């Protein structure tokens, strides 16, 4: 997401130069992986990262299951199945699901059915990929941002291959504290996405900033992870592909890992 406009060789060398031990690759029509990616292209990608000693931590799918049309949901299921196949080829242990945004009027009317629908779709993907060890990580994103909601999705999916990606900013947008989020999802978290932002006093504006330059309680998040002896990947998420007005990716990632070093050591 940060280096959507740079090639795989640049990403791998950047990771080495700045001390990253893994990267995440995104999958949609405009990024490095998509439904047209061939087996040969996957093997070339794997070779580049293996040559630099960099792991691929996850494949970030943009799968959303919020549409009422079953045919559209089937396409999203197919896309997530392909992401798992790509992850297996690249040695990545996880793929991401976003869930999708549901209008407040529909969510408030029947959140339970929406949670059950998402859980059912994820379970279908698991059933369609028997023998795979790749886990699907439901992100704390969209209506599924609060920790207790993400936890319920995992519970209803009822498979060890569905866990949680804690994208720390989104539960805060729902006025959930990091402690509250962690209490709900701690046993299911496999990957953490960090970003910082300047949050206005009215809570309506969230201007994305490099780590340490915003006012989100990242110190609290890092202390939670340290206290829990979390040993999964902590990723700096930077969505330059969809928000070109935000700060340069090279600066954010190179300075971001310096910010994290005291906590991750």
CSV table of C-alpha atoms in Angstrom, one decimal:
chain,number,residue,atom,x,y,z
A,1,UNK,CA,0.0,0.0,0.0
A,2,UNK,CA,2.9,2.3,0.7
A,3,UNK,CA,4.9,1.5,-2.4
A,4,UNK,CA,2.1,0.9,-4.9
A,5,UNK,CA,4.0,2.7,-7.6
A,6,UNK,CA,7.4,1.0,-7.1
A,7,UNK,CA,8.5,-2.5,-8.3
A,8,UNK,CA,9.1,-5.5,-6.1
A,9,UNK,CA,12.9,-5.2,-6.3
A,10,UNK,CA,12.7,-1.7,-4.8
A,11,UNK,CA,10.4,-2.9,-2.0
A,12,UNK,CA,12.7,-5.7,-1.1
A,13,UNK,CA,15.9,-3.6,-1.1
A,14,UNK,CA,14.1,-0.8,0.9
A,15,UNK,CA,13.1,-3.4,3.5
A,16,UNK,CA,16.7,-4.6,3.8
A,17,UNK,CA,18.2,-1.0,4.0
A,18,UNK,CA,15.9,0.1,6.7
A,19,UNK,CA,15.9,-3.0,8.9
A,20,UNK,CA,12.5,-4.5,8.2
A,21,UNK,CA,12.3,-8.3,8.4
A,22,UNK,CA,9.0,-8.7,6.5
A,23,UNK,CA,6.6,-6.9,4.1
A,24,UNK,CA,3.0,-7.2,3.2
A,25,UNK,CA,1.8,-7.4,-0.4
A,26,UNK,CA,-1.5,-6.0,-1.4
A,27,UNK,CA,-3.9,-7.7,-3.8
A,28,UNK,CA,-6.3,-5.7,-6.0
A,29,UNK,CA,-6.6,-4.7,-9.6
A,30,UNK,CA,-4.1,-1.8,-9.3
A,31,UNK,CA,-1.4,-3.2,-7.1
A,32,UNK,CA,1.3,-5.9,-7.2
A,33,UNK,CA,-1.0,-8.9,-7.0
A,34,UNK,CA,-4.3,-9.3,-8.8
A,35,UNK,CA,-6.4,-12.1,-10.2
A,36,UNK,CA,-4.3,-12.1,-13.4
A,37,UNK,CA,-1.0,-12.7,-11.6
A,38,UNK,CA,0.6,-15.8,-13.0
A,39,UNK,CA,2.4,-18.6,-11.3
A,40,UNK,CA,5.6,-17.5,-13.0
A,41,UNK,CA,5.2,-14.0,-11.7
A,42,UNK,CA,4.6,-15.3,-8.2
A,43,UNK,CA,7.8,-17.4,-8.3
A,44,UNK,CA,9.7,-14.3,-9.5
A,45,UNK,CA,8.3,-12.3,-6.5
A,46,UNK,CA,9.2,-15.1,-4.1
A,47,UNK,CA,12.8,-15.3,-5.5
A,48,UNK,CA,13.4,-11.5,-5.1
A,49,UNK,CA,12.3,-11.5,-1.4
A,50,UNK,CA,14.1,-14.8,-0.6
A,51,UNK,CA,17.3,-13.4,-2.2
A,52,UNK,CA,17.1,-10.4,0.2
A,53,UNK,CA,16.2,-12.5,3.2
A,54,UNK,CA,12.8,-10.7,3.6
A,55,UNK,CA,9.7,-12.6,4.6
A,56,UNK,CA,6.2,-11.9,3.3
A,57,UNK,CA,4.1,-11.5,6.4
A,58,UNK,CA,0.7,-11.4,4.7
A,59,UNK,CA,-1.3,-10.8,1.5
A,60,UNK,CA,-3.6,-7.8,2.1
A,61,UNK,CA,-6.8,-8.7,0.3
A,62,UNK,CA,-9.6,-6.1,-0.1
A,63,UNK,CA,-12.3,-8.7,0.3
A,64,UNK,CA,-15.7,-7.3,1.4
A,65,UNK,CA,-18.8,-9.3,2.1
A,66,UNK,CA,-21.3,-6.5,2.8
A,67,UNK,CA,-23.2,-6.6,-0.5
A,68,UNK,CA,-26.6,-8.2,-0.4
A,69,UNK,CA,-26.2,-9.7,-3.8
A,70,UNK,CA,-25.0,-13.3,-3.4
A,71,UNK,CA,-23.3,-13.2,-6.8
A,72,UNK,CA,-21.1,-10.4,-5.7
A,73,UNK,CA,-20.3,-12.1,-2.4
A,74,UNK,CA,-19.3,-15.2,-4.4
A,75,UNK,CA,-16.8,-13.1,-6.4
A,76,UNK,CA,-15.3,-11.8,-3.2
A,77,UNK,CA,-15.1,-15.4,-1.8
A,78,UNK,CA,-13.3,-16.4,-5.0
A,79,UNK,CA,-10.9,-13.5,-4.7
A,80,UNK,CA,-10.0,-14.4,-1.1
A,81,UNK,CA,-9.5,-18.1,-2.1
A,82,UNK,CA,-7.0,-16.8,-4.8
A,83,UNK,CA,-5.3,-14.7,-2.1
A,84,UNK,CA,-4.8,-17.8,0.0
A,85,UNK,CA,-3.4,-19.7,-3.0
A,86,UNK,CA,-1.0,-16.8,-3.6
A,87,UNK,CA,0.0,-16.7,0.1
A,88,UNK,CA,0.9,-20.4,-0.1
A,89,UNK,CA,3.1,-19.8,-3.1
A,90,UNK,CA,4.8,-16.9,-1.4
A,91,UNK,CA,5.2,-18.5,2.0
A,92,UNK,CA,2.9,-15.9,3.7
A,93,UNK,CA,1.0,-17.2,6.7
A,94,UNK,CA,-1.9,-14.8,6.5
A,95,UNK,CA,-4.4,-13.1,4.2
A,96,UNK,CA,-6.6,-10.1,5.2
A,97,UNK,CA,-10.3,-9.6,5.0
A,98,UNK,CA,-11.8,-6.1,5.3
A,99,UNK,CA,-15.4,-7.1,5.9
A,100,UNK,CA,-17.0,-4.1,4.2
A,101,UNK,CA,-18.9,-1.0,5.3
A,102,UNK,CA,-22.6,-1.4,6.1
A,103,UNK,CA,-24.9,1.7,6.2
A,104,UNK,CA,-25.7,2.6,9.9
A,105,UNK,CA,-29.5,2.1,9.4
A,106,UNK,CA,-28.9,-1.5,8.2
A,107,UNK,CA,-26.3,-2.2,10.8
A,108,UNK,CA,-28.4,-0.8,13.7
A,109,UNK,CA,-31.4,-2.8,12.5
A,110,UNK,CA,-29.7,-6.2,12.4
A,111,UNK,CA,-26.0,-6.2,13.3
A,112,UNK,CA,-26.2,-9.9,14.3
A,113,UNK,CA,-27.1,-11.0,10.8
A,114,UNK,CA,-24.3,-9.0,9.3
A,115,UNK,CA,-21.8,-10.5,11.7
A,116,UNK,CA,-23.1,-14.0,10.9
A,117,UNK,CA,-22.9,-13.3,7.1
A,118,UNK,CA,-19.3,-12.3,7.3
A,119,UNK,CA,-18.4,-15.2,9.5
A,120,UNK,CA,-20.2,-17.6,7.1
A,121,UNK,CA,-18.3,-16.2,4.1
A,122,UNK,CA,-15.0,-16.6,5.9
A,123,UNK,CA,-15.8,-20.2,6.9
A,124,UNK,CA,-16.8,-20.9,3.3
A,125,UNK,CA,-13.3,-19.7,2.1
A,126,UNK,CA,-11.7,-22.0,4.7
A,127,UNK,CA,-13.9,-24.9,3.5
A,128,UNK,CA,-12.8,-24.2,-0.1
A,129,UNK,CA,-9.1,-24.3,0.8
A,130,UNK,CA,-8.7,-27.7,2.6
A,131,UNK,CA,-5.3,-28.6,3.6
A,132,UNK,CA,-4.1,-25.0,3.7
A,133,UNK,CA,-2.4,-23.6,6.8
A,134,UNK,CA,-2.9,-20.0,5.7
A,135,UNK,CA,-5.1,-18.1,8.2
A,136,UNK,CA,-7.7,-15.4,7.3
A,137,UNK,CA,-7.3,-12.3,9.5
A,138,UNK,CA,-10.5,-10.3,9.8
A,139,UNK,CA,-9.4,-6.7,10.2
A,140,UNK,CA,-10.8,-4.4,12.8
A,141,UNK,CA,-12.2,-2.3,10.0
A,142,UNK,CA,-15.5,-0.8,8.9
A,143,UNK,CA,-18.4,-1.9,11.0
A,144,UNK,CA,-16.3,-4.7,12.3
A,145,UNK,CA,-13.8,-2.3,13.9
A,146,UNK,CA,-14.8,-2.6,17.6
A,147,UNK,CA,-12.9,-5.4,19.3
A,148,UNK,CA,-16.0,-7.1,20.6
A,149,UNK,CA,-17.5,-7.2,17.1
A,150,UNK,CA,-14.3,-8.7,15.5
A,151,UNK,CA,-14.2,-11.2,18.3
A,152,UNK,CA,-17.8,-12.3,17.6
A,153,UNK,CA,-16.9,-12.8,13.9
A,154,UNK,CA,-14.1,-15.1,14.9
A,155,UNK,CA,-16.3,-17.0,17.3
A,156,UNK,CA,-19.0,-17.5,14.8
A,157,UNK,CA,-16.6,-18.5,12.0
A,158,UNK,CA,-15.7,-21.4,14.4
A,159,UNK,CA,-12.4,-22.4,12.8
A,160,UNK,CA,-8.8,-22.0,14.0
A,161,UNK,CA,-7.9,-20.6,10.5
A,162,UNK,CA,-9.8,-17.3,11.2
A,163,UNK,CA,-8.1,-14.7,13.5
A,164,UNK,CA,-7.8,-11.0,13.8
A,165,UNK,CA,-5.7,-8.2,12.3
A,166,UNK,CA,-5.7,-5.4,14.9
A,167,UNK,CA,-5.7,-2.2,12.8
A,168,UNK,CA,-5.4,0.1,15.8
A,169,UNK,CA,-6.9,3.3,14.5
A,170,UNK,CA,-10.3,2.0,13.6
A,171,UNK,CA,-11.6,0.8,17.0
A,172,UNK,CA,-10.6,4.3,18.3
A,173,UNK,CA,-12.8,5.8,15.7
A,174,UNK,CA,-15.6,3.9,17.4
A,175,UNK,CA,-14.5,5.4,20.8
A,176,UNK,CA,-13.0,2.1,22.0
A,177,UNK,CA,-9.8,2.4,24.0
A,178,UNK,CA,-6.8,0.2,23.2
A,179,UNK,CA,-7.3,-1.7,26.5
A,180,UNK,CA,-10.9,-2.4,25.6
A,181,UNK,CA,-10.0,-3.6,22.1
A,182,UNK,CA,-7.2,-5.8,23.4
A,183,UNK,CA,-9.3,-7.4,26.1
A,184,UNK,CA,-11.8,-8.5,23.4
A,185,UNK,CA,-9.4,-9.8,20.8
A,186,UNK,CA,-6.1,-10.6,22.5
A,187,UNK,CA,-6.1,-14.4,22.0
A,188,UNK,CA,-7.0,-14.1,18.3
A,189,UNK,CA,-4.6,-11.3,17.2
A,190,UNK,CA,-2.0,-12.5,14.7
A,191,UNK,CA,-0.9,-9.2,13.1
A,192,UNK,CA,-1.0,-5.5,14.1
A,193,UNK,CA,-1.3,-2.5,11.8
A,194,UNK,CA,0.0,0.8,13.2
A,195,UNK,CA,-0.6,4.3,12.0
A,196,UNK,CA,-0.8,7.7,13.7
A,197,UNK,CA,-3.1,10.6,13.2
A,198,UNK,CA,-4.1,14.0,14.6
A,199,UNK,CA,-7.5,13.6,16.0
A,200,UNK,CA,-9.5,16.8,16.5
A,201,UNK,CA,-11.2,17.5,19.8
A,202,UNK,CA,-14.6,16.9,18.2
A,203,UNK,CA,-13.3,13.5,16.9
A,204,UNK,CA,-14.5,14.2,13.4
A,205,UNK,CA,-11.2,14.8,11.7
A,206,UNK,CA,-8.4,12.2,11.5
A,207,UNK,CA,-5.4,13.6,9.6
A,208,UNK,CA,-2.9,10.7,9.0
A,209,UNK,CA,0.6,11.4,10.3
A,210,UNK,CA,4.0,9.6,10.6
A,211,UNK,CA,4.3,7.5,13.7
A,212,UNK,CA,4.9,9.8,16.7
A,213,UNK,CA,3.7,12.9,15.0
A,214,UNK,CA,0.0,12.4,15.7
A,215,UNK,CA,-1.9,12.2,19.0
A,216,UNK,CA,-3.1,8.7,19.0
A,217,UNK,CA,-2.1,6.6,22.1
A,218,UNK,CA,0.4,4.5,20.3
A,219,UNK,CA,2.6,4.3,23.4
A,220,UNK,CA,-0.3,2.6,25.1
A,221,UNK,CA,-0.7,0.1,22.2
A,222,UNK,CA,3.0,-0.8,22.2
A,223,UNK,CA,3.0,-1.2,26.0
A,224,UNK,CA,0.0,-3.6,25.7
A,225,UNK,CA,1.9,-5.7,23.1
A,226,UNK,CA,5.1,-5.7,25.1
A,227,UNK,CA,3.3,-6.7,28.3
A,228,UNK,CA,1.5,-9.5,26.4
A,229,UNK,CA,4.8,-10.7,24.9
A,230,UNK,CA,3.1,-10.5,21.5
A,231,UNK,CA,5.4,-12.2,19.0
A,232,UNK,CA,3.5,-11.5,15.7
A,233,UNK,CA,4.4,-8.9,13.1
A,234,UNK,CA,3.8,-5.2,13.8
A,235,UNK,CA,3.3,-3.4,10.5
A,236,UNK,CA,3.4,0.3,9.6
A,237,UNK,CA,0.4,0.8,7.4
A,238,UNK,CA,0.5,3.7,5.0
A,239,UNK,CA,-2.2,4.0,2.4
A,240,UNK,CA,-0.5,6.3,-0.1
A,241,UNK,CA,-2.2,4.5,-3.1
A,242,UNK,CA,-5.6,5.8,-2.1
A,243,UNK,CA,-4.6,9.1,-0.5
A,244,UNK,CA,-1.8,10.6,-2.5
A,245,UNK,CA,-1.9,13.9,-0.5
A,246,UNK,CA,-0.5,12.2,2.6
A,247,UNK,CA,3.2,12.2,3.5
A,248,UNK,CA,5.9,10.4,1.4
A,249,UNK,CA,6.0,6.7,2.0
A,250,UNK,CA,9.8,6.4,2.2
A,251,UNK,CA,9.9,9.0,5.0
A,252,UNK,CA,7.1,7.5,6.9
A,253,UNK,CA,8.4,3.9,6.9
A,254,UNK,CA,12.1,4.8,7.4
A,255,UNK,CA,11.3,7.1,10.3
A,256,UNK,CA,8.6,4.8,11.6
A,257,UNK,CA,10.8,1.8,12.2
A,258,UNK,CA,13.2,4.1,14.1
A,259,UNK,CA,10.2,5.1,16.3
A,260,UNK,CA,9.3,1.5,17.0
A,261,UNK,CA,12.8,0.2,17.7
A,262,UNK,CA,12.9,0.9,21.4
A,263,UNK,CA,9.6,-1.0,21.9
A,264,UNK,CA,10.3,-3.9,19.5
A,265,UNK,CA,13.8,-4.7,20.8
